[in-house]
Every structure is written in C-alpha cells, then in structure tokens.
Short mmCIF file of C-alpha atoms in Angstrom, two decimals:
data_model
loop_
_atom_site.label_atom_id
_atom_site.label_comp_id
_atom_site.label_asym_id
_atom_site.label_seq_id
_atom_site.Cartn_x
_atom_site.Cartn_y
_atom_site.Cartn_z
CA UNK A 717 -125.55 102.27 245.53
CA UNK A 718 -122.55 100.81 243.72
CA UNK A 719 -119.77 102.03 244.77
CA UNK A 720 -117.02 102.92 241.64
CA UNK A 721 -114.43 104.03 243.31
CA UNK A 722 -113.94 100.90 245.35
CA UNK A 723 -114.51 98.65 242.42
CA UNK A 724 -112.31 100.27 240.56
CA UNK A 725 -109.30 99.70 242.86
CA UNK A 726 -110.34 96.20 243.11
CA UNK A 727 -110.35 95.77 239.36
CA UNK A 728 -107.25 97.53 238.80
CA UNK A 729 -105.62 95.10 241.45
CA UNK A 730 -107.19 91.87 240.49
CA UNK A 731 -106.41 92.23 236.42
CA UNK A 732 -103.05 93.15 237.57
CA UNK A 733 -102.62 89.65 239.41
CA UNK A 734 -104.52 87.91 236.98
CA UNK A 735 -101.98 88.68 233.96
CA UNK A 736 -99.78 85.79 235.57
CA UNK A 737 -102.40 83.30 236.03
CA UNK A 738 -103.26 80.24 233.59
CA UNK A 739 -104.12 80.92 230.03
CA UNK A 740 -107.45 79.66 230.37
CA UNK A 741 -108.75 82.22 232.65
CA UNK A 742 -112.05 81.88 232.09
CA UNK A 743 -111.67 78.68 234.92
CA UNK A 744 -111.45 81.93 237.28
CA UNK A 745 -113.73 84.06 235.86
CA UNK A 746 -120.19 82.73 232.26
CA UNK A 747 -123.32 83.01 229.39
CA UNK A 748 -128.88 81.71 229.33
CA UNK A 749 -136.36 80.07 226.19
CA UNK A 750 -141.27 78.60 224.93
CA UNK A 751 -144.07 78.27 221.98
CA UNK A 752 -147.40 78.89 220.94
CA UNK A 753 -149.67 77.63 218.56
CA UNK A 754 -152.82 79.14 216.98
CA UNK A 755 -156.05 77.63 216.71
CA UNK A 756 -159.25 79.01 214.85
CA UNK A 757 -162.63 79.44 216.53
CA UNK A 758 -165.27 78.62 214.40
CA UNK A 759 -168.27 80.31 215.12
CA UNK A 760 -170.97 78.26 217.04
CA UNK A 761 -174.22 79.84 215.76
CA UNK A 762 -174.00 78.19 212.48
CA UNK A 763 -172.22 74.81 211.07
CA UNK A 764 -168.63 75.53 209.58
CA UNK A 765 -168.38 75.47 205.44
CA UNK A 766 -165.60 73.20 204.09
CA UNK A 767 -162.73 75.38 204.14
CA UNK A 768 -163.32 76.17 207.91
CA UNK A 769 -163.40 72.43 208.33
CA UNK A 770 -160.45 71.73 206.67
CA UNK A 771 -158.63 74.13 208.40
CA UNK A 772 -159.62 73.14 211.81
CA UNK A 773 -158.45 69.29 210.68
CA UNK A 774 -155.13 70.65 209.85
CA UNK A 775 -152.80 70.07 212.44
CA UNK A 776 -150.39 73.06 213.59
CA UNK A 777 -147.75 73.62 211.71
CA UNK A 778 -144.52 72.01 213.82
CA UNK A 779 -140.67 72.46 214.00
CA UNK A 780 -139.36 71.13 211.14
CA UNK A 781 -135.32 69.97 210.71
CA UNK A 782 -135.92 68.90 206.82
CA UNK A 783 -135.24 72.12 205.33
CA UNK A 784 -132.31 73.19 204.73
CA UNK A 785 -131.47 75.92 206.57
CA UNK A 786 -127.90 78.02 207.80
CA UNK A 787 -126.10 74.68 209.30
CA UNK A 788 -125.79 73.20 206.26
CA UNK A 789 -123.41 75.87 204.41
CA UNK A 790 -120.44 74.65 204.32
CA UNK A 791 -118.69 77.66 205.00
CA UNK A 792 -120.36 78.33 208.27
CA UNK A 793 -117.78 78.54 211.32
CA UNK A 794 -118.43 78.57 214.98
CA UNK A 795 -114.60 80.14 215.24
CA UNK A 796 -113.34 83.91 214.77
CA UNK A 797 -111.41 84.67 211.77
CA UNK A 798 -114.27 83.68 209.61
CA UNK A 799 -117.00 86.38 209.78
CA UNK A 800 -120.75 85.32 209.76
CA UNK A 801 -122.51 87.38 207.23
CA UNK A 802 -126.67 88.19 207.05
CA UNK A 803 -126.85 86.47 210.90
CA UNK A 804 -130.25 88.02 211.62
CA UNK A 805 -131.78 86.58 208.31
CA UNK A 806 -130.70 83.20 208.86
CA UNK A 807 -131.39 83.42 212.57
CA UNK A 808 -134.95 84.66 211.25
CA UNK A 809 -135.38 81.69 208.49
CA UNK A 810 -134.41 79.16 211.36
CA UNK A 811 -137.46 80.85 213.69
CA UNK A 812 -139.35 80.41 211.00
CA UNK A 813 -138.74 76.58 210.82
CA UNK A 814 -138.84 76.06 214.53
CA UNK A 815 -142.47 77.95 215.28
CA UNK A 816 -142.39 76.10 218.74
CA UNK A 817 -138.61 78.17 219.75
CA UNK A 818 -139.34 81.23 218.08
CA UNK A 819 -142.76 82.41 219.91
CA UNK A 820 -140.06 82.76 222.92
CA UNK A 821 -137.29 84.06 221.10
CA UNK A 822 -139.71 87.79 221.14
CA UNK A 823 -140.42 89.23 224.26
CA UNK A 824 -143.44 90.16 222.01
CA UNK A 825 -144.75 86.64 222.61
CA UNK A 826 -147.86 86.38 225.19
CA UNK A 827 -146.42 87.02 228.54
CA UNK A 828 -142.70 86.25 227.07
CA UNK A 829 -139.42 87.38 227.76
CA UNK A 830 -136.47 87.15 225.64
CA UNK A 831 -134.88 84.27 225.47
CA UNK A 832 -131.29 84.33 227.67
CA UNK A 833 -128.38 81.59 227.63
CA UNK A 834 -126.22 82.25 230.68
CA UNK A 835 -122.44 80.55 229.71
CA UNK A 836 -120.14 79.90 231.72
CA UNK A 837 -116.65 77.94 231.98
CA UNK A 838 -113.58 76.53 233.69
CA UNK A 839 -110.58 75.23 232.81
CA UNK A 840 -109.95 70.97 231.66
CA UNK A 841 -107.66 70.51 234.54
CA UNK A 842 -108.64 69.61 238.47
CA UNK A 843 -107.80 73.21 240.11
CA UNK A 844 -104.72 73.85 242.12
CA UNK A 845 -106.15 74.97 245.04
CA UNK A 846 -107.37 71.96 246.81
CA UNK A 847 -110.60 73.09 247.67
CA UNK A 848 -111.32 74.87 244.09
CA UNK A 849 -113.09 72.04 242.47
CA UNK A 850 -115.31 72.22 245.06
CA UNK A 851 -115.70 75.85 245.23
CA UNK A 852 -116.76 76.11 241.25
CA UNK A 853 -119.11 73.40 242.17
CA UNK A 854 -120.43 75.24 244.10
CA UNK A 855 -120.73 78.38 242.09
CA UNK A 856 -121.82 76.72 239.18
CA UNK A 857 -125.01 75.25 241.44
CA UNK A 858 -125.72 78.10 242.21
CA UNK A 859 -126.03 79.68 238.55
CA UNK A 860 -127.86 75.94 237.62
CA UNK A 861 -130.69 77.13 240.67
CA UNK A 862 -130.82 80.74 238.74
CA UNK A 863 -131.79 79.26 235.63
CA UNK A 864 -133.94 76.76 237.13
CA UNK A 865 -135.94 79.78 239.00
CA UNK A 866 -135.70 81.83 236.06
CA UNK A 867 -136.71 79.59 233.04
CA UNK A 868 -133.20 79.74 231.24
CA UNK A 869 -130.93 77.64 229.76
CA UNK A 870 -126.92 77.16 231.08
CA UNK A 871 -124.04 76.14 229.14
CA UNK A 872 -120.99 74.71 230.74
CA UNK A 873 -118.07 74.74 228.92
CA UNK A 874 -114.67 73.38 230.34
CA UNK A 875 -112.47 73.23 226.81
CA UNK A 876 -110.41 75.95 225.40
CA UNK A 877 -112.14 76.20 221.59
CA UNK A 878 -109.32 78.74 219.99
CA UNK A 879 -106.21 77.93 222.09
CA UNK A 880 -104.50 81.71 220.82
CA UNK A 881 -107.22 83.08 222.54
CA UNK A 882 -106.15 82.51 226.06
CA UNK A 883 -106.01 84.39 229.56
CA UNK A 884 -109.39 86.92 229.46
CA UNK A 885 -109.49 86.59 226.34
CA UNK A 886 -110.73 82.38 226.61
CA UNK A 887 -114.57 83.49 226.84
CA UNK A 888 -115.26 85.08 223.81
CA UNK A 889 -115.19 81.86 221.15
CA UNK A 890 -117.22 80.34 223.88
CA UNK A 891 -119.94 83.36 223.54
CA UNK A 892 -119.55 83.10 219.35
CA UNK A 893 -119.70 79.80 219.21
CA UNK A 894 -123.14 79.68 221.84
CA UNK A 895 -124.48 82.16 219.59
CA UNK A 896 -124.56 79.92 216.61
CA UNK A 897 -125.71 77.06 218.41
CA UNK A 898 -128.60 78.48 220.10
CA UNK A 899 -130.28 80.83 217.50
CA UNK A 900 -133.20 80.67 219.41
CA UNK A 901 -131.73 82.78 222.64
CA UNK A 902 -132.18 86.23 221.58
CA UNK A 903 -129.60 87.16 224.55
CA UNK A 904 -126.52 85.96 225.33
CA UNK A 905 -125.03 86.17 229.27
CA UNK A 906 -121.75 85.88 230.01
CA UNK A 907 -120.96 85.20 234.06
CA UNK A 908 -117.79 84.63 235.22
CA UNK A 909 -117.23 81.32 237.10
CA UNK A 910 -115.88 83.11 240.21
CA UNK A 911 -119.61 85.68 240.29
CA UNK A 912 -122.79 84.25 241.73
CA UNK A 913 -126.07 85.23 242.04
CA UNK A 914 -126.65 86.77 245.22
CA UNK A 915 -130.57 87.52 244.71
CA UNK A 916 -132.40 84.69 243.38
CA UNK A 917 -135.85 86.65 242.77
CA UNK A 918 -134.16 89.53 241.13
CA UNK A 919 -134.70 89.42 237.03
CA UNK A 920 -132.64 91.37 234.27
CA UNK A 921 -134.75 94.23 233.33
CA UNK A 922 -134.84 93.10 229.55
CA UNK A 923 -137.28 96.02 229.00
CA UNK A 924 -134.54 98.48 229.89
CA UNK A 925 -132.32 97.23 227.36
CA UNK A 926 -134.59 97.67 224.50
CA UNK A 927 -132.05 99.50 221.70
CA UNK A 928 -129.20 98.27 223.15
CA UNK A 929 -126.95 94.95 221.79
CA UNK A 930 -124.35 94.86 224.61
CA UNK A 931 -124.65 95.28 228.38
CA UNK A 932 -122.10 95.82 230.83
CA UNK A 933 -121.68 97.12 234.06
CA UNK A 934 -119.34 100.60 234.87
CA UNK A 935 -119.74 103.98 234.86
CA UNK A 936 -120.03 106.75 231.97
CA UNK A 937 -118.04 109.19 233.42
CA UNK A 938 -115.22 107.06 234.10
CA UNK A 939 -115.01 105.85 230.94
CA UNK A 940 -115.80 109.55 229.09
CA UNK A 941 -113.81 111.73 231.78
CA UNK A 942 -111.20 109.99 233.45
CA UNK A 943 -110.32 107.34 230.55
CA UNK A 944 -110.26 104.61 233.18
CA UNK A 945 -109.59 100.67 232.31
CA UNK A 946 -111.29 99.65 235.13
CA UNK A 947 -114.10 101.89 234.19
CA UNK A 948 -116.32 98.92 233.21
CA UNK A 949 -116.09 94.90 234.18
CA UNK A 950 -116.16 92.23 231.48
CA UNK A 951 -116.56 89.70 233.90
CA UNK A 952 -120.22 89.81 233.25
CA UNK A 953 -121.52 91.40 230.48
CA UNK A 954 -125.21 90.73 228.50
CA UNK A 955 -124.94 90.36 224.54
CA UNK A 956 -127.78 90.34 221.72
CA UNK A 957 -127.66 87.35 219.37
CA UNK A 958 -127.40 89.63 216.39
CA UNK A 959 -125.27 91.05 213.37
CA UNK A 960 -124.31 93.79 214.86
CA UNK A 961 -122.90 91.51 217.72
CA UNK A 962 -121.22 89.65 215.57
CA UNK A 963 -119.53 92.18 214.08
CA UNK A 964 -118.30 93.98 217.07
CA UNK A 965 -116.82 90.98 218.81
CA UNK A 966 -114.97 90.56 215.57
CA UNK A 967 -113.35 94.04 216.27
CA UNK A 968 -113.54 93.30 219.88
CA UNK A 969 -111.38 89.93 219.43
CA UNK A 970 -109.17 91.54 216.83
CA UNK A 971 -107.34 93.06 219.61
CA UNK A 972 -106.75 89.54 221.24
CA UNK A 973 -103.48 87.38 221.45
CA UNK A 974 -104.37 85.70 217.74
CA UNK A 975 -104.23 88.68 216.39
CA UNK A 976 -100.71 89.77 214.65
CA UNK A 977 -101.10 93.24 216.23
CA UNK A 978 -101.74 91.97 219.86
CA UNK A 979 -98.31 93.42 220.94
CA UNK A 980 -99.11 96.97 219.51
CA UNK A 981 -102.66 97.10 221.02
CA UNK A 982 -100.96 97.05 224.24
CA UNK A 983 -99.54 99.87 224.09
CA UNK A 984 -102.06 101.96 222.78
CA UNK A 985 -104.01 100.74 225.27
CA UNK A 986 -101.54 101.66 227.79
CA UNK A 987 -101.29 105.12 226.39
CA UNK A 988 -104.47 105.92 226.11
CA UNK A 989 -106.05 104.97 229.32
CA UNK A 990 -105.00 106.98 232.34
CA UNK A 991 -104.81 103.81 235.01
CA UNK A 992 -103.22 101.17 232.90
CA UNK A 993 -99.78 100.07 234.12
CA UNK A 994 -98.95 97.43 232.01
CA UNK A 995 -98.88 97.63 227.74
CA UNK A 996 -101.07 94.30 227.58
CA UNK A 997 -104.32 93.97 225.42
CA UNK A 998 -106.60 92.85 227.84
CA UNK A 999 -110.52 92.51 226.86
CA UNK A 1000 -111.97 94.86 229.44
CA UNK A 1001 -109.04 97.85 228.09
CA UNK A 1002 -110.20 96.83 224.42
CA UNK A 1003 -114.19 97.41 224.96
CA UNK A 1004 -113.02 101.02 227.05
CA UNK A 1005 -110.92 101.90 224.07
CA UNK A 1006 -113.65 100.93 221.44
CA UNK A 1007 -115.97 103.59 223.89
CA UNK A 1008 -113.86 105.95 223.94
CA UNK A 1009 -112.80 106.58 220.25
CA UNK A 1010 -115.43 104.91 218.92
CA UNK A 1011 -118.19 106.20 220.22
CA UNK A 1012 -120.23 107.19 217.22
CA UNK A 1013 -120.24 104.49 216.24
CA UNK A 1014 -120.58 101.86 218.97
CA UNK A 1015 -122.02 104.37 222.04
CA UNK A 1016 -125.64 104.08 221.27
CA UNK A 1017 -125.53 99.98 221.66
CA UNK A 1018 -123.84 99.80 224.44
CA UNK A 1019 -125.27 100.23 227.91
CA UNK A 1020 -123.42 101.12 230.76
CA UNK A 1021 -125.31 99.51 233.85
CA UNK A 1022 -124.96 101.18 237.17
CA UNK A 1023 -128.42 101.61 238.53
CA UNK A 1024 -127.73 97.68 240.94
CA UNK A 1025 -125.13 95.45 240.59
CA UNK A 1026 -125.35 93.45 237.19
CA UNK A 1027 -121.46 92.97 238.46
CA UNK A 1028 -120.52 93.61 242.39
CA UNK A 1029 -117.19 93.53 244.02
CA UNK A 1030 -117.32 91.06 246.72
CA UNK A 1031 -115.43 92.88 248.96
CA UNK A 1032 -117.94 95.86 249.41
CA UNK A 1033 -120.83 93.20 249.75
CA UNK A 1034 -119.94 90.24 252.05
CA UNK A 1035 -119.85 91.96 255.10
CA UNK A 1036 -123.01 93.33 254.80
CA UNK A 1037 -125.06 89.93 253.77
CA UNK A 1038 -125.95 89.06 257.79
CA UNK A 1039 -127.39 92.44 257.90
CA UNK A 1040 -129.42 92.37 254.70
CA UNK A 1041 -130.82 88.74 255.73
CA UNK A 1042 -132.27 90.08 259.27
CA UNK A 1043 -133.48 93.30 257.24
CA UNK A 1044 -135.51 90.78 255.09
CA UNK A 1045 -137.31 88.76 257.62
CA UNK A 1046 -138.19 91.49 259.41
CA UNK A 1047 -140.09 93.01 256.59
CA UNK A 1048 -141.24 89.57 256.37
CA UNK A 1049 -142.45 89.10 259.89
CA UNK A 1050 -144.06 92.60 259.81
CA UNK A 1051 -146.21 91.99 256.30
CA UNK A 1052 -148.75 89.72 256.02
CA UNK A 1053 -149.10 86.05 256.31
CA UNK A 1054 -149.98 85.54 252.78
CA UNK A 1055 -146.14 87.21 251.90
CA UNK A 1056 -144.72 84.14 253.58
CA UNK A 1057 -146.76 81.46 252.67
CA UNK A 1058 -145.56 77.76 251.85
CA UNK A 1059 -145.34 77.74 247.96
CA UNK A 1060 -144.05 75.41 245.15
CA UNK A 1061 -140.48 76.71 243.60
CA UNK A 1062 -142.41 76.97 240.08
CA UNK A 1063 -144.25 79.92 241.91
CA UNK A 1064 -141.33 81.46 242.96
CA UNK A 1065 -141.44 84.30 240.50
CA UNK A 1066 -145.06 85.34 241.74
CA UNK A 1067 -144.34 85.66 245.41
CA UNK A 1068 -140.70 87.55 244.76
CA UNK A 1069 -142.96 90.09 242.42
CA UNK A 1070 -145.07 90.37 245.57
CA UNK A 1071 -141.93 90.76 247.98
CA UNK A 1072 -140.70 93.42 245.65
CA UNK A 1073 -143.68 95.52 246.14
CA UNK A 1074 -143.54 95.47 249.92
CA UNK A 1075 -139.63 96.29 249.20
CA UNK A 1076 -139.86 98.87 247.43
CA UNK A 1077 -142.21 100.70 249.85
CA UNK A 1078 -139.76 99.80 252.83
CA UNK A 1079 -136.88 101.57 250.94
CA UNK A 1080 -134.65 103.27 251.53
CA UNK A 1081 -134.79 101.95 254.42
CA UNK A 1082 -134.22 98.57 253.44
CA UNK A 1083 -131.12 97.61 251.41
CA UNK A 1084 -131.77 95.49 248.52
CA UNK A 1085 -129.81 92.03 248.07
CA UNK A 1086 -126.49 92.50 245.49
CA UNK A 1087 -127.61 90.45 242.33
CA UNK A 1088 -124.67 89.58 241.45
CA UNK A 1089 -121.68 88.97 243.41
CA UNK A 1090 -118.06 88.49 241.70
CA UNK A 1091 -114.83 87.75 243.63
CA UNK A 1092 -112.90 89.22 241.16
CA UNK A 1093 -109.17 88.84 242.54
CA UNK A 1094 -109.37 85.84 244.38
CA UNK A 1095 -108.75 82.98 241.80
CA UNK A 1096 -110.83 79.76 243.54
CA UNK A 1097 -109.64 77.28 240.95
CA UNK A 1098 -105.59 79.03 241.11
CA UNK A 1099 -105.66 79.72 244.54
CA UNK A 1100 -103.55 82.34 243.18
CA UNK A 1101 -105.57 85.47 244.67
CA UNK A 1102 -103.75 88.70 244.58
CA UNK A 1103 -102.00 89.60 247.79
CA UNK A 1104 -104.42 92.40 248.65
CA UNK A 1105 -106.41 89.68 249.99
CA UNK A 1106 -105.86 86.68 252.39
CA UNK A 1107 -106.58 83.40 251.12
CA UNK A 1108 -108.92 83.14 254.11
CA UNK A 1109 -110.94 86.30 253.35
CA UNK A 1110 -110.98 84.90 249.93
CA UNK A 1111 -112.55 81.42 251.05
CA UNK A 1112 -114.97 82.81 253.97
CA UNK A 1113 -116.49 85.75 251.87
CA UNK A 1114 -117.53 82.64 248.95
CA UNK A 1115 -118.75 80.56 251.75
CA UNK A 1116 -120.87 83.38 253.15
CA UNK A 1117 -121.96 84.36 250.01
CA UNK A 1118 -123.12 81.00 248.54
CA UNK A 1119 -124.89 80.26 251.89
CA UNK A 1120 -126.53 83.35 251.70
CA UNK A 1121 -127.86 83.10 248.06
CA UNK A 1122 -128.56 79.13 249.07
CA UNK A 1123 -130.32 80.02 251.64
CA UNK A 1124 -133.11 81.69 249.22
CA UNK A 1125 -133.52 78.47 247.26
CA UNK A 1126 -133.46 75.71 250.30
CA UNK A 1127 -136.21 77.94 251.96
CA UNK A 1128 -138.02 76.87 249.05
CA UNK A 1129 -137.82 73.30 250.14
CA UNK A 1130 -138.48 73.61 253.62
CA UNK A 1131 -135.18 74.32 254.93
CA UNK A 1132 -132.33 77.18 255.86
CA UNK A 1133 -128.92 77.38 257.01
CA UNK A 1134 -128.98 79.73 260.72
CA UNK A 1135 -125.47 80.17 260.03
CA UNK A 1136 -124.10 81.49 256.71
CA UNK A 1137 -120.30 80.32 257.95
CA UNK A 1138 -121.88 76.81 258.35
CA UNK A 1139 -122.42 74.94 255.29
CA UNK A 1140 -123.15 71.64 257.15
CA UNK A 1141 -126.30 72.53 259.50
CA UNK A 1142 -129.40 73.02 258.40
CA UNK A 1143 -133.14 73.69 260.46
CA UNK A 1144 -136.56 73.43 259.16
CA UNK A 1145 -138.61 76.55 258.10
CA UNK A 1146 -141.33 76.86 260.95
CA UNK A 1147 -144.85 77.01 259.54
CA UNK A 1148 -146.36 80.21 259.54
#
C-alpha cells in the first residue's frame, strides 16, 4: 500500500532542502459544517389544549449573537503564548447559542458528519518561480472543488500571524487561530499548499477516528523501533477542535523558533532520533519526540494513519496515475449503465458510494486512486526543489496530477482532458 521506506527517504531529503527556504514555508507546504430544528406533532384525533397551541405558535428557537458569550473576554487571544482555558465549555455555550451550527458540529446529528475546516496558506509575496503563482492556483482549486464536493468549508490564509514562528513552523498560529474562529468545526485539517487531492469521491473516515484528537499519517514502528524523524509527515495532519488540542499544540509550539529554548530542542532532537542530521527543531521531529517519550501520555490521541494515503509522496504515485485512470473506466465500461449515468455534482457523493462498492469487489485487482498527493521537496512557489529532483519532474508530475484529479470534477460537467500532460484540450463525455 504505502510505501514507508520510500517516503521516508523523500522526507528526509525534502526537510533537509527545505531548512534553507523562506521563513514562511507554509507558501510551500493547509486546514475544513448544517442545522435542524424540531417541531411538535400534535395529535390529529382530537383538537390541541392551549399549551400545545402555544407551543406550536412558538417559533424555533434561532442563533442568537446577543448573549454574551467567549469573544467578548477580554483576555481571549487567537495567538500562542496565551493559553485558552475551559475551550470545550465555551465551545459548548457558543453551540448552544447557535442551534442552527451546532446540529452539524455532532456527527450524532441526523445523517451528519463532523464538521471539518481544511486551511491552507502561502506566502504575501508573488512566488519566485515564474510559474508558481500559477501552480498554487492551481492547487488551491483543486482543494476549493474538494470542499465544494464534500460540504466543507476552506480557509486561505496568505499572512504570517506570529512572525517568530517561521519556516514549518508558520502553520500552526494559522490552525490556533482557525480554531477559535470557527467553534463550530469540530475538526480541524491542515493540507499543505504543495498536496492535492488526488481522489475526489474518497471521504475521511471520521468514524475511525472516534477517541482520537490528532491525525497524522506514518508508521508505528518507525516511530517506536527505529526512532525515525521522518517516521510521520506534518504536512497534513487532522486536529480536534478541543482542550486537549489546545493544550498539546501549546507543548507542540513550545519547541518552535519563539521559544527561548529553540536552540536546545535541536539538539535533543538530533540526539534522540536516529536519522536526523541537522540539530534544528523542526515540527515534524517535535510531534516524533512528544511520541516517543511521551507516550503515556499523548499515545492514545494520536493516530498514526497508514491504512491509504491521508499524505502520499508524489514520486511513488505520478507514474502510476495513466494506469489507475484506464483501470477505472474499465470497471466502468464493464458495470452497469446506471454506474455511469449523467448526474448533477450535488449527487456526487451517492454515485462515488456506489463506485466504491463495485471497487471494492474488483480489488485487489484494481488499485485505488492516492487521496492525497503531496510534492513534498519540490517547492512550486521557491522553485527551490531539492536537487534529487529536476525542476521538470517537479513541474510535469503537478501537471499530471492536477489533470488527473481535474479530470474527476470536469467529468461532472460534461467534459475530460484525453491527455493528463495537456492542460489546454478538452473533449466532451459521450452519452452513455
């Protein structure tokens, strides 16, 4: 399936390059809810008494931005170095004002999921690289047509909010800060501006994560046996809007560049993990390190994802995108007619549940599309890729990859690219 040995060279690599880049390297590098109201039947064998008359005149109770509520303390701060205490009660009081938000904030809800913000960012400046501007356009599209699909909510964010947290670092006030202002996403996703979506149908198994505050993607042994740093990815990574969240990116960030110890965390980083060649505090060394020795405390929240790729290294997938579109319409061609029928994009998630089931039969036979693809390494606003890679490599495998995953939502509106090395030409979807 996913492959840790190969990622694990390519994040060892890439975070090595990367330590030169800009400070805001979150420009290289992303974070994504319904109501219900209640209505009493009265029964219609016999006329309703006053009270069930009055209650039935009573309009439903709406969202309500009179009260007071956790915005209007003072002391509140969207910034680390001031902690946010009792975060789940005021989250819960704010629910309670806002009836119409919090019905989706519970995957308890009728048919509801839990609400996701996907964030994501790039730097104030025009890129470098002449075509990166156009590249993270491109990118970001392509997480806008996820959320669309999907139901969520995107943030955007393009400023550096606490400049002494630059380099990998840059992300992390963004994801504090989104979890203040949207207490009604019960998740919070993080996607790095250089990772796209690579399966549009394909939904986070919320379910799964059930217990869990923090998801990332790696491998346990890795972590637990061989004390790697490239053992995980932070590039993407899945966070609960809760306390406990709170606190632990507190720790998390205390090993950061504002913190007075950031040259000492270095090194212990560097001495503890096997792999690490240079004493720098990055944020994917820090979360290892908190695994490893803090365990106990922190193991039981996090989940390590490795079951499909929540993170995949572009390198091991864009080669193999040709071959997993012509292993799709064949399944297509060979099911029935009602698999590929003409359907409105709002219906999308019905007809990819349907696809799924014929998938899952056809495997392993058929491979599955990458959900998430991340060119890790190659630095599209920079240009700066590491030198294990040729610019051009860099550029085609983002091209091919973008087409590929646009190709799922323009077949939605009537149309597909033949060739994924050919942004420009498009056909028409024959009827079927």
């Amino acid at each position: 399936m996913v492959s840790p040995e190969s990622q694990s060279t390519m994040a060892k690599h890439g975070l090595l390059r990367n330590r030169a880049a800009s400070l805001l390297c979150f420009g290289d590098g992303c974070l994504f809810l319904g109501g219900t109201l209640a209505a009493a039947a009265s029964s219609s064998e016999a006329p309703p008494d006053r009270a069930s008359a009055a209650a039935a005149a009573t309009p439903p109770h709406r969202d309500s931005e009179e009260s007071r509520n956790f915005y209007d303390d003072p002391e509140l701060s969207y910034s680390f170095g001031r902690p946010v205490r009792g975060w789940d009660e005021k989250r819960r009081e704010w629910l309670r004002q806002h009836p119409s938000l919090a019905a989706a904030a519970s995957s308890s809800s009728p048919g509801g999921r839990e609400r996701v913000l996907l964030v994501t960012g790039s730097q104030p400046a025009p890129c470098k690289n002449k075509i990166g501007d156009h590249l993270l356009l491109r990118f970001f599209k392509n997480k806008v047509d996820y959320c669309r699909i999907h139901g969520c909510d995107v943030f955007y964010n393009t400023a550096l909010l606490q400049p002494r947290m630059f380099s990998y670092w840059a992300k992390y006030p963004v994801v504090r800060a989104a979890m203040v202002a949207h207490p009604e996403a019960e998740w919070i996703w993080w996607v790095d501006s250089d990772a796209l979506f690579s399966d549009m149908d394909f939904e986070l198994p919320l379910d799964r994560y059930k217990g869990h505050n923090l998801v990332v993607h790696g491998w346990q042994h890795l972590i637990y046996e061989k004390k790697s740093w490239t053992s995980i990815n932070a590039g993407v990574f899945l966070i609960r809007n809760c306390q406990w969240s709170m606190d632990f990116m507190d720790v998390w960030a205390g090993m950061g560049p504002q913190s007075p110890e950031y040259e000492r965390w270095g090194h212990v980083l560097r001495s503890t993990l096997a792999d690490k060649l240079y004493p720098e505090s990055d944020d994917q060394s820090a979360l290892v390190y908190l695994l490893l020795t803090h365990k106990d405390r922190y193991g039981d929240k996090i989940y390590v994802e490795s079951e499909y790729y929540f993170e995949g290294y572009w390198e091991e997938i864009v080669g193999t995108l040709p071959n997993i579109t012509r292993e799709h319409q064949d399944l297509e061609r060979r099911g029935p007619q009602a698999r590929r029928r003409r359907h409105a994009e709002k219906a999308s998630r019905y007809y990819a549940a349907r696809r799924a089931e014929a998938e899952a039969e056809a495997a392993p036979a058929r491979r599955p599309r990458p959900f998430v693809t991340h060119f890790t390494g190659c630095q599209p606003c920079s240009g700066d890729h590491n030198q294990m890679y040729s610019g051009e490599s860099c550029w085609d495998g983002m091209v091919k990859a973008l087409n590929f995953a646009d190709n799922q939502v323009l077949r939605r509106y009537g149309y597909v690219r033949p060739d994924l090395m050919d942004s420009d030409a498009v056909k028409p979807v024959p009827y079927d």
